[in-house]
Amino acid sequence: MKISRIRVFRADLPMIEGSYSWSTQSHAGFDTTVVLVDTDEGLTGVGECCPLGPTYLPAYAHGVRAGIAQLAPHLINEDPTQLDRINSLMDAQLKGHPYVKSAIDMACWDILGKVADLPVYVLLGGKLQEKVTLYKVVSRADPNAMAERIPEYRNQGFRQFQVKVGEDPSTDIIRIHRVAEKMEAGEVLNADANTGWKQHEALQVAHAIADIGKQTGIRVTFEQPCLSYHECLAVRQHTDLPFVLDECMDSISALLQAQHDHAMDMINLKISRFGGITRARQVRDLCVSLGLPMNVEDSWGGEITTAAIAHLAHSTPPEFQFQSSAFHEYSTTQIATGAPSVQDGAMVVSNASGLGVEPIVDALEAVAEFN
Ligand code: MG
């Protein structure tokens, strides 16, 4: 089987709630890239990469498409089912830029699943859990407005909340306390600063919220308070809050260093940050071997990204998959059918072969084609 054509599309994913705010950033929606990989045997694979705007990670929407234009001519006539070979070819043609490679890798997994007539989760190890626990993002806003979201989201079935902070630390302390007042014992309050605090600010917040869990039974966790790994490590050494590393976990060597330093209790595994399902699976398997739970997810995306997340999460042992995200639920735009179903704070992927999603081409804007 050979790749005969690579088509690139884009779409806007506006936020249902009007905006998404975290740390000091706020966006009304996100620019996603969809890749269709066609083969000489008539099968087509689909992949997606959606950076969270241009200033969240070193990734941006135009960069996805510029990078794919760089790579695509070198992939024509290659066998898409040979995933390690495809990834080696991409690495040989473009150093770094893992997010650029993610949508292509994802589309090749979709093709491999269709060739095997198996859902991708089987190829990733099998269905180790029947449903995938989700978190719900509580976008940064006024403290009371954030707190009011909790009963609304609980009514939708969510018990795990990613509370966006990382702005002014004094206001953030109020945000976390107000949200906690609306929460119940056993629920998860993940205070995610998305790199927004200076080291001393993070310590101020960590100390101010240290007793919430002890008094209420709420499961409080503390995620990526500062920009650099070393700042995060310093904060970690002065708090006993369960600690999550996200943005700085961008390579296997970074993960191993952090594991050696006892720098976290959990990591956030974003598929595109590691370059696709192939590399994310390596990280996932390594985390399981190291005894390290994960949030299995991506930066952002629509139905296609959510399906990829779901396949990786379904094939992860439940005790190591802390939570995931169904990003398509946050957008007003549908770009594919067959997305994982979401109910009671969990998602279930389809049993169709491949990723199980079909792009809605009419909802997409054609950008480029390579053959
Ligand atoms: Mg995070």
XYZ file of C-alpha atoms and ligand atoms in Angstrom:
372
model
C 0.000 0.000 0.000
C 1.275 3.448 -0.906
C 0.314 6.999 -0.032
C -1.040 8.505 -3.256
C -2.178 11.928 -2.059
C -2.136 14.106 1.057
C -4.895 16.715 1.426
C -4.790 19.505 3.984
C -7.849 21.336 5.327
C -8.525 23.827 8.077
C -11.513 24.864 10.182
C -12.337 27.291 12.965
C -13.472 25.774 16.254
C -15.374 28.544 18.088
C -15.972 28.036 21.816
C -19.545 27.201 22.864
C -19.056 29.349 25.969
C -17.786 32.255 23.821
C -14.198 32.126 24.993
C -11.597 29.983 26.729
C -9.293 31.677 29.211
C -6.319 30.273 31.079
C -3.290 31.888 32.693
C -3.125 35.358 31.073
C -4.494 34.158 27.713
C -7.991 34.176 26.265
C -9.292 32.969 22.876
C -12.727 32.878 21.232
C -11.818 29.745 19.269
C -9.025 27.793 17.659
C -7.721 27.125 14.135
C -7.510 23.391 13.488
C -5.792 21.495 10.667
C -7.223 18.261 9.256
C -5.120 15.945 7.090
C -6.502 13.290 4.760
C -3.975 10.685 3.638
C -5.202 8.817 0.542
C -3.757 5.503 -0.623
C -3.465 3.686 -3.942
C -5.817 0.994 -2.545
C -8.690 3.395 -1.964
C -8.398 3.713 1.813
C -8.161 7.179 3.363
C -6.878 8.044 6.841
C -7.717 11.193 8.767
C -5.701 13.116 11.350
C -5.953 16.460 13.123
C -3.676 18.922 14.896
C -5.016 21.974 16.733
C -2.551 24.122 18.691
C -4.125 26.116 21.519
C -3.435 29.408 19.759
C 0.072 30.589 18.808
C 1.381 31.394 22.314
C 0.529 28.333 24.406
C 3.185 25.847 23.251
C 5.847 26.354 20.571
C 3.221 25.423 17.960
C 0.803 27.409 15.798
C -1.827 26.644 13.175
C 0.041 28.098 10.190
C 3.102 26.193 11.371
C 1.193 22.904 11.190
C 0.336 23.587 7.557
C 3.762 24.955 6.581
C 5.369 21.901 8.136
C 3.052 19.480 6.368
C 3.886 21.194 3.061
C 7.536 20.511 3.873
C 6.941 16.839 4.700
C 4.170 15.699 2.367
C 6.176 15.423 -0.891
C 8.582 13.044 0.870
C 5.750 10.745 2.002
C 4.095 10.143 -1.375
C 4.565 6.493 -2.428
C 5.508 5.468 1.128
C 3.581 2.724 2.956
C 1.358 4.440 5.581
C 0.952 1.236 7.611
C 4.669 1.194 8.521
C 4.386 3.740 11.310
C 7.972 3.719 12.594
C 9.263 4.058 9.040
C 6.893 6.967 8.386
C 8.057 8.679 11.587
C 11.726 8.110 10.729
C 11.149 9.638 7.309
C 9.428 12.667 8.831
C 12.262 13.124 11.341
C 14.821 12.875 8.541
C 13.044 15.594 6.539
C 12.201 18.012 9.365
C 14.115 18.255 12.616
C 11.901 18.790 15.650
C 8.452 20.376 15.185
C 6.694 17.266 16.566
C 3.223 18.850 16.384
C 3.577 19.159 12.588
C 3.998 15.383 12.354
C 1.104 14.522 14.658
C -1.807 14.762 12.195
C 0.034 12.697 9.570
C 0.953 10.029 12.115
C -2.668 9.982 13.323
C -3.974 9.526 9.757
C -1.549 6.627 9.200
C -2.845 4.896 12.369
C -6.364 5.347 10.982
C -5.273 3.603 7.778
C -3.515 0.817 9.703
C -6.726 0.199 11.664
C -8.779 0.101 8.479
C -6.339 -2.339 6.838
C -6.465 -4.581 9.907
C -10.240 -4.000 10.248
C -9.661 -3.224 13.922
C -10.222 -0.154 16.075
C -6.970 1.658 16.853
C -7.283 0.884 20.589
C -6.766 -2.810 19.788
C -3.555 -1.963 17.938
C -2.448 0.106 20.945
C -2.777 -2.821 23.345
C -6.473 -3.550 23.687
C -9.471 -2.132 25.520
C -8.240 -1.926 29.100
C -11.192 0.178 30.234
C -14.783 0.332 28.967
C -15.090 4.094 29.389
C -12.640 6.958 29.708
C -12.941 9.380 32.642
C -13.150 13.018 31.536
C -12.447 16.308 33.235
C -14.356 19.502 32.548
C -12.444 22.747 32.068
C -13.523 25.667 34.237
C -12.343 28.611 32.142
C -10.674 31.465 34.048
C -13.186 34.155 34.958
C -14.329 36.051 38.045
C -14.170 33.773 41.100
C -17.946 33.639 41.583
C -18.605 33.005 37.893
C -16.190 30.072 37.977
C -17.823 28.658 41.099
C -21.279 28.877 39.489
C -20.104 26.535 36.725
C -19.539 23.620 39.122
C -23.201 22.620 39.738
C -23.909 23.121 36.016
C -21.056 20.811 35.000
C -21.892 18.309 37.760
C -25.416 18.091 36.315
C -23.751 17.075 33.037
C -22.075 14.225 34.942
C -18.608 15.641 35.584
C -16.824 15.045 38.904
C -13.329 16.159 37.854
C -12.692 19.835 37.168
C -9.673 21.541 35.647
C -9.787 24.981 37.220
C -7.911 27.551 35.146
C -5.782 29.935 37.186
C -2.227 31.271 36.642
C -3.132 34.964 36.508
C -3.001 37.261 39.572
C -2.122 34.905 42.463
C -4.268 36.685 45.063
C -7.335 36.437 42.804
C -6.387 32.863 41.945
C -6.464 31.926 45.636
C -10.010 33.322 45.826
C -10.945 31.493 42.599
C -9.791 28.137 43.989
C -11.533 28.628 47.345
C -14.826 29.764 45.748
C -14.818 26.803 43.373
C -13.998 24.435 46.251
C -17.029 25.732 48.194
C -19.253 24.361 45.401
C -17.507 21.008 45.231
C -18.181 17.744 47.024
C -15.911 15.231 48.745
C -14.252 12.914 46.251
C -14.399 15.378 43.356
C -11.174 16.539 41.689
C -10.105 20.192 41.772
C -7.101 20.417 39.491
C -5.663 23.936 39.853
C -3.927 24.400 36.499
C -1.796 27.554 36.172
C -0.556 26.716 32.662
C 2.920 28.147 33.472
C 1.413 31.501 34.550
C 2.983 32.104 37.981
C 6.426 33.173 39.069
C 7.987 30.777 41.547
C 7.140 32.862 44.630
C 3.567 33.368 43.398
C 3.094 29.626 42.955
C 4.351 29.019 46.492
C 1.943 31.668 47.803
C -1.003 29.891 46.134
C 0.141 26.389 47.099
C 0.355 27.351 50.756
C -2.999 29.174 50.672
C -4.886 26.150 49.300
C -2.935 23.442 51.119
C -5.685 22.640 53.624
C -8.708 22.551 51.284
C -8.441 18.834 50.625
C -7.730 17.950 54.252
C -10.861 19.755 55.436
C -13.297 18.754 52.679
C -12.215 15.500 51.050
C -11.922 17.318 47.718
C -9.007 15.905 45.726
C -6.897 19.010 45.067
C -4.049 18.755 42.562
C -1.590 21.419 41.405
C -0.596 21.599 37.729
C 2.372 23.256 35.961
C 2.568 26.395 38.125
C 5.574 27.964 36.348
C 7.157 28.152 32.915
C 10.390 26.263 33.467
C 10.941 22.773 34.777
C 13.341 24.034 37.465
C 10.836 26.553 38.823
C 8.199 23.809 38.957
C 10.647 21.506 40.723
C 11.406 24.171 43.352
C 7.673 24.646 44.002
C 7.120 20.904 44.140
C 9.774 20.586 46.834
C 7.802 22.967 49.075
C 4.266 21.549 48.790
C 2.665 18.190 49.413
C -0.183 18.844 46.966
C -0.269 16.113 44.285
C 1.737 17.670 41.476
C 1.128 17.473 37.713
C 3.642 18.467 35.041
C 2.245 19.397 31.644
C 3.840 21.980 29.342
C 7.466 21.097 30.225
C 6.935 17.366 29.589
C 7.891 17.561 25.920
C 10.331 14.679 25.449
C 11.196 11.286 26.885
C 14.430 12.723 28.297
C 12.450 15.463 30.100
C 10.131 12.797 31.504
C 13.030 10.633 32.702
C 14.800 13.601 34.299
C 11.615 14.593 36.130
C 11.007 11.008 37.255
C 14.589 10.863 38.573
C 14.037 14.133 40.467
C 10.666 12.993 41.924
C 9.316 16.177 40.329
C 5.682 15.064 39.850
C 2.976 12.578 40.727
C 1.387 12.666 37.283
C 1.989 14.041 33.798
C -0.196 15.497 31.113
C 0.391 13.528 27.919
C -0.581 15.607 24.901
C -0.469 13.622 21.655
C 0.674 16.439 19.345
C 3.372 17.664 21.734
C 5.124 14.320 21.290
C 4.488 14.107 17.556
C 1.496 11.800 17.190
C 0.078 8.515 18.434
C 3.303 6.559 17.740
C 5.429 8.649 20.089
C 2.616 9.288 22.587
C 2.208 5.534 22.928
C 5.921 5.208 23.767
C 5.496 7.812 26.505
C 2.264 6.185 27.711
C 3.904 2.770 27.985
C 6.952 4.230 29.713
C 4.736 6.028 32.253
C 2.895 2.781 32.995
C 6.227 1.011 33.512
C 7.384 3.828 35.810
C 4.134 3.741 37.807
C 3.183 7.268 36.747
C -0.496 8.148 36.080
C -1.394 10.410 33.152
C -3.924 12.802 31.802
C -4.195 11.408 28.270
C -5.129 14.248 25.943
C -3.910 16.814 23.386
C -3.620 20.590 23.078
C -7.059 21.052 21.517
C -9.085 19.781 18.570
C -12.393 18.504 17.258
C -13.889 15.053 16.827
C -10.791 13.574 15.165
C -8.377 14.565 17.928
C -10.876 13.425 20.554
C -11.109 10.014 18.859
C -7.311 9.657 18.901
C -7.258 10.581 22.597
C -10.015 8.068 23.309
C -8.200 5.203 21.570
C -5.001 5.922 23.500
C -6.919 6.316 26.770
C -9.075 3.178 26.328
C -5.877 1.162 25.856
C -4.283 2.593 29.014
C -4.761 0.769 32.347
C -7.478 2.675 34.263
C -5.250 3.211 37.305
C -2.832 5.132 35.047
C -5.395 7.164 33.076
C -6.401 9.843 35.566
C -8.522 11.882 33.164
C -8.883 12.903 29.527
C -10.735 15.543 27.540
C -13.444 15.384 24.857
C -12.517 18.601 23.086
C -15.242 18.411 20.450
C -17.789 19.020 23.204
C -16.430 22.553 23.698
C -16.888 23.721 20.094
C -19.869 24.961 18.087
C -18.473 23.377 14.903
C -18.620 19.693 14.000
C -15.831 18.577 11.652
C -16.356 14.796 11.708
C -18.968 12.148 12.483
C -18.384 9.092 14.666
C -16.838 10.932 17.613
C -16.629 9.201 20.983
C -19.935 9.416 22.848
C -19.889 11.496 26.015
C -22.109 10.703 28.981
C -21.870 11.116 32.774
C -18.354 12.570 32.671
C -16.892 9.770 30.563
C -16.430 8.957 26.899
C -16.657 5.756 24.885
C -15.033 5.397 21.480
C -16.730 3.622 18.579
C -15.807 0.055 17.674
C -15.400 0.934 13.987
C -12.065 0.140 12.371
C -9.331 2.767 12.481
C -10.096 5.909 14.467
C -13.816 5.485 13.713
C -14.370 9.073 12.578
C -15.366 10.392 9.154
C -14.462 13.988 8.294
C -17.295 16.264 7.166
C -15.464 17.694 4.174
C -18.134 20.360 3.614
C -17.301 21.774 7.058
C -13.638 22.123 6.108
C -11.734 24.658 4.019
C -9.337 23.046 1.529
C -5.825 24.459 1.914
C -3.367 22.306 -0.023
C -2.968 19.031 -1.855
C 0.162 16.986 -2.538
C 0.469 14.031 -4.904
Mg -2.440 21.707 31.860
